[in-house]
Coordinates of C-alpha atoms in Angstrom, one line a residue:
M1 CA -30.0 -5.4 -16.9
S2 CA -26.0 -5.3 -14.5
P3 CA -26.0 -1.7 -13.1
T4 CA -23.3 0.5 -14.8
P5 CA -20.0 2.9 -13.5
E6 CA -21.0 6.8 -14.3
E7 CA -17.3 7.1 -12.3
L8 CA -14.3 5.4 -11.4
R9 CA -11.8 7.6 -9.4
L10 CA -8.2 6.5 -8.2
D11 CA -6.8 7.8 -5.3
R12 CA -3.6 7.9 -5.6
Q13 CA -2.3 8.6 -2.4
A14 CA -4.5 6.8 0.0
R15 CA -4.9 4.3 -2.4
E16 CA -8.9 3.6 -3.6
L17 CA -10.5 3.1 -6.3
H18 CA -13.7 4.8 -5.5
V19 CA -16.6 3.6 -8.6
R20 CA -20.4 4.8 -8.5
F21 CA -23.0 2.8 -10.2
D22 CA -26.1 3.6 -12.5
D23 CA -27.8 2.4 -9.7
G24 CA -26.8 4.4 -6.8
A25 CA -24.2 2.7 -4.9
E26 CA -20.8 3.8 -4.3
F27 CA -18.2 2.0 -2.9
V28 CA -14.4 2.8 -2.1
L29 CA -11.5 0.3 -2.8
P30 CA -8.8 -0.2 -1.8
C31 CA -6.0 -1.1 -3.6
E32 CA -5.0 -4.0 -2.1
Y33 CA -8.2 -5.4 -1.7
L34 CA -8.9 -5.5 -5.1
R35 CA -4.9 -6.6 -5.6
V36 CA -6.1 -9.8 -3.1
F37 CA -8.4 -10.7 -5.3
S38 CA -8.0 -9.6 -8.6
P39 CA -10.3 -12.0 -11.5
S40 CA -7.0 -13.1 -12.7
A41 CA -7.1 -16.6 -13.8
E42 CA -4.2 -16.8 -11.7
V43 CA -5.3 -15.5 -8.6
K44 CA -8.1 -17.7 -8.7
T45 CA -6.2 -20.8 -9.1
A46 CA -3.9 -19.1 -6.5
R47 CA -7.3 -19.1 -3.9
A48 CA -9.0 -22.1 -5.1
R49 CA -5.9 -24.3 -4.1
G50 CA -6.3 -21.9 -0.2
D51 CA -3.7 -20.1 -1.0
L52 CA -3.3 -16.1 -0.2
V53 CA -1.7 -12.9 -1.3
T54 CA 0.3 -11.9 0.9
D55 CA 2.4 -8.5 1.4
K56 CA 0.2 -6.0 -0.9
Q57 CA -0.5 -2.4 1.4
S58 CA 2.2 -1.2 -0.2
V59 CA 0.5 -1.8 -3.8
N60 CA -1.2 0.8 -5.4
I61 CA -2.7 1.5 -8.5
E62 CA -1.0 2.7 -12.2
R63 CA -2.8 2.6 -14.8
I64 CA -6.6 2.0 -15.8
E65 CA -7.3 0.4 -18.9
P66 CA -10.9 0.2 -20.7
C67 CA -11.4 -3.2 -22.1
G68 CA -14.8 -1.8 -24.3
T69 CA -17.9 -1.5 -23.2
Y70 CA -17.9 -3.5 -19.8
A71 CA -14.6 -3.8 -17.9
V72 CA -11.2 -2.5 -16.7
R73 CA -7.9 -3.5 -16.7
L74 CA -5.9 -2.6 -13.9
Y75 CA -2.3 -2.7 -13.6
F76 CA -1.1 -2.5 -10.1
S77 CA 2.7 -1.3 -8.5
D78 CA 3.8 -4.6 -8.3
G79 CA 3.5 -5.5 -11.9
H80 CA 0.5 -7.8 -11.3
D81 CA -1.5 -6.2 -14.9
T82 CA -3.8 -9.7 -16.0
G83 CA -7.3 -9.1 -14.1
I84 CA -10.5 -7.9 -16.1
Y85 CA -12.9 -6.3 -13.8
S86 CA -15.8 -6.3 -15.2
W87 CA -18.5 -4.4 -14.6
E88 CA -20.0 -6.8 -12.9
S89 CA -17.4 -7.8 -10.9
L90 CA -17.1 -4.9 -9.6
Y91 CA -19.9 -4.1 -7.5
Q92 CA -19.1 -7.9 -6.0
L93 CA -16.2 -6.8 -4.8
G94 CA -17.5 -3.5 -3.2
Q95 CA -21.2 -5.1 -2.2
D96 CA -19.0 -8.3 -1.1
H97 CA -15.9 -6.7 0.2
Q98 CA -16.4 -6.2 4.2
K99 CA -17.4 -10.2 4.6
N100 CA -14.1 -10.7 1.9
W101 CA -11.6 -8.6 3.9
Q102 CA -12.4 -10.5 6.9
Q103 CA -11.9 -13.6 6.2
Y104 CA -9.2 -12.2 4.2
L105 CA -7.7 -11.2 7.2
A106 CA -8.8 -14.8 9.7
D107 CA -7.3 -16.7 6.4
L108 CA -3.5 -14.3 6.9
E109 CA -4.4 -15.7 11.8
Q110 CA -4.6 -18.9 10.7
R111 CA -2.3 -19.0 8.2
K112 CA 0.7 -17.0 11.1
Q113 CA -0.4 -19.9 13.6
S114 CA 0.5 -23.2 11.3
P115 CA 4.0 -24.1 12.9
A116 CA 4.5 -25.4 8.6
E117 CA 4.6 -21.7 7.7
S118 CA 6.0 -21.1 10.9
E119 CA 9.5 -23.0 9.8
E120 CA 12.5 -21.5 8.2
R121 CA 12.6 -20.9 4.7
V122 CA 15.8 -20.1 3.3
I123 CA 16.4 -20.2 -1.1
T124 CA 18.8 -20.0 -3.6
L125 CA 18.3 -16.4 -5.9
L126 CA 20.6 -17.2 -9.2
L127 CA 21.4 -13.9 -10.9
F128 CA 21.1 -14.0 -15.0
G129 CA 22.9 -11.5 -18.2
A130 CA 22.3 -7.4 -17.4
L131 CA 20.5 -7.9 -14.0
A132 CA 23.6 -9.8 -12.2
E133 CA 25.0 -6.8 -13.9
E134 CA 23.1 -4.0 -12.5
L135 CA 23.0 -5.7 -9.0
E136 CA 26.6 -6.9 -8.7
M137 CA 26.2 -10.2 -8.2
E138 CA 25.2 -14.1 -9.1
W139 CA 24.5 -15.4 -6.5
V140 CA 23.1 -15.1 -3.1
E141 CA 21.3 -17.3 0.0
V142 CA 17.7 -15.4 0.6
A143 CA 16.0 -15.9 3.9
L144 CA 12.6 -15.7 3.6
P145 CA 9.9 -13.2 5.3
S146 CA 6.6 -15.9 5.9
E147 CA 3.9 -13.4 4.3
T148 CA 5.7 -14.4 1.1
A149 CA 4.7 -17.7 -0.6
T150 CA 4.1 -17.3 -4.0
V151 CA 6.8 -16.4 -6.9
A152 CA 4.5 -13.3 -7.1
D153 CA 4.9 -12.1 -3.4
F154 CA 9.2 -13.4 -3.6
L155 CA 9.2 -10.8 -7.0
Y156 CA 7.5 -7.9 -5.2
W157 CA 9.7 -8.5 -1.4
L158 CA 12.5 -7.9 -3.2
R159 CA 11.7 -4.6 -4.3
Q160 CA 11.1 -3.3 -1.8
R161 CA 14.9 -4.1 -0.4
G162 CA 16.3 -0.9 -1.9
D163 CA 16.6 1.3 -4.6
D164 CA 18.6 -0.7 -6.8
W165 CA 16.0 -3.8 -6.5
H166 CA 13.6 -1.9 -7.1
E167 CA 15.1 -0.4 -10.9
A168 CA 16.1 -3.6 -11.4
I169 CA 13.3 -6.3 -10.5
D170 CA 10.5 -5.9 -12.8
P171 CA 8.3 -8.7 -12.8
R172 CA 6.9 -8.2 -16.5
R173 CA 10.4 -8.2 -17.9
L174 CA 12.0 -11.0 -16.0
T175 CA 11.8 -15.3 -16.7
V176 CA 11.5 -17.1 -12.9
T177 CA 12.5 -20.6 -12.6
V178 CA 12.3 -22.6 -9.7
N179 CA 14.1 -26.4 -9.3
R180 CA 15.2 -25.0 -13.3
Q181 CA 11.6 -25.6 -13.6
S182 CA 9.1 -22.8 -15.1
A183 CA 7.5 -20.6 -12.7
E184 CA 4.4 -18.6 -13.1
P185 CA 3.2 -15.9 -10.4
A186 CA 1.5 -18.8 -8.0
T187 CA 4.2 -21.0 -8.0
R188 CA 5.1 -21.8 -4.1
L189 CA 8.5 -21.7 -2.5
H190 CA 9.8 -24.0 -0.1
N191 CA 12.5 -24.4 1.6
G192 CA 16.5 -24.8 -0.2
D193 CA 14.5 -24.4 -3.5
E194 CA 16.8 -22.1 -6.3
V195 CA 14.6 -19.5 -7.9
S196 CA 16.5 -17.9 -11.2
L197 CA 16.2 -14.0 -12.4
T198 CA 16.5 -13.9 -16.6
P199 CA 16.1 -10.3 -17.8
T200 CA 13.8 -10.3 -21.1
Y201 CA 15.6 -7.8 -22.4
R202 CA 19.3 -6.9 -23.3
K203 CA 21.0 -4.2 -21.0
I204 CA 21.6 -0.5 -23.1
S205 CA 25.5 0.0 -22.6
H206 CA 27.0 4.2 -24.0
D207 CA 30.0 4.3 -24.5

């Protein structure tokens, strides 16, 4: 039988998940590491294409939800919540922590040195509905940081622009299109793209 966790303890201040298994193994897993190596289909697909989940240094776990007796779902502060972490996958992530992270850092370094990744990318951001009202703009041209490669990265970066943006941009309540085509979190962004954000909620006004 696979080892089973005896304790899952989240240290929000340190942004770490402490896991102790019934075979005596104990792991301290940073939230950034768990987010980067999420077992969700979108992250696995992105990794298979050679894309990296980046700019997650400040990500935290907001909630842990049991999935039966075999796994947990982790809800991250950047809106990612589709990863189901089985006991086996948590154990493997713990065992391979150093190896995985060193490879990830090496891949990041190689990407920074790539001329293609260093080219400036400017996109047009379109805002619709209540989102345009809350942020008091309908469109803006944005120069993307080199680490912002995907739609998920972009939404996370937007939320860091200030309190208004952090409150308004909720990835779980937005429809995103890139060049008028439906986009997934792992969709890559390129120079000249047009990204539109439409809220899937209605702003409630109080008279």
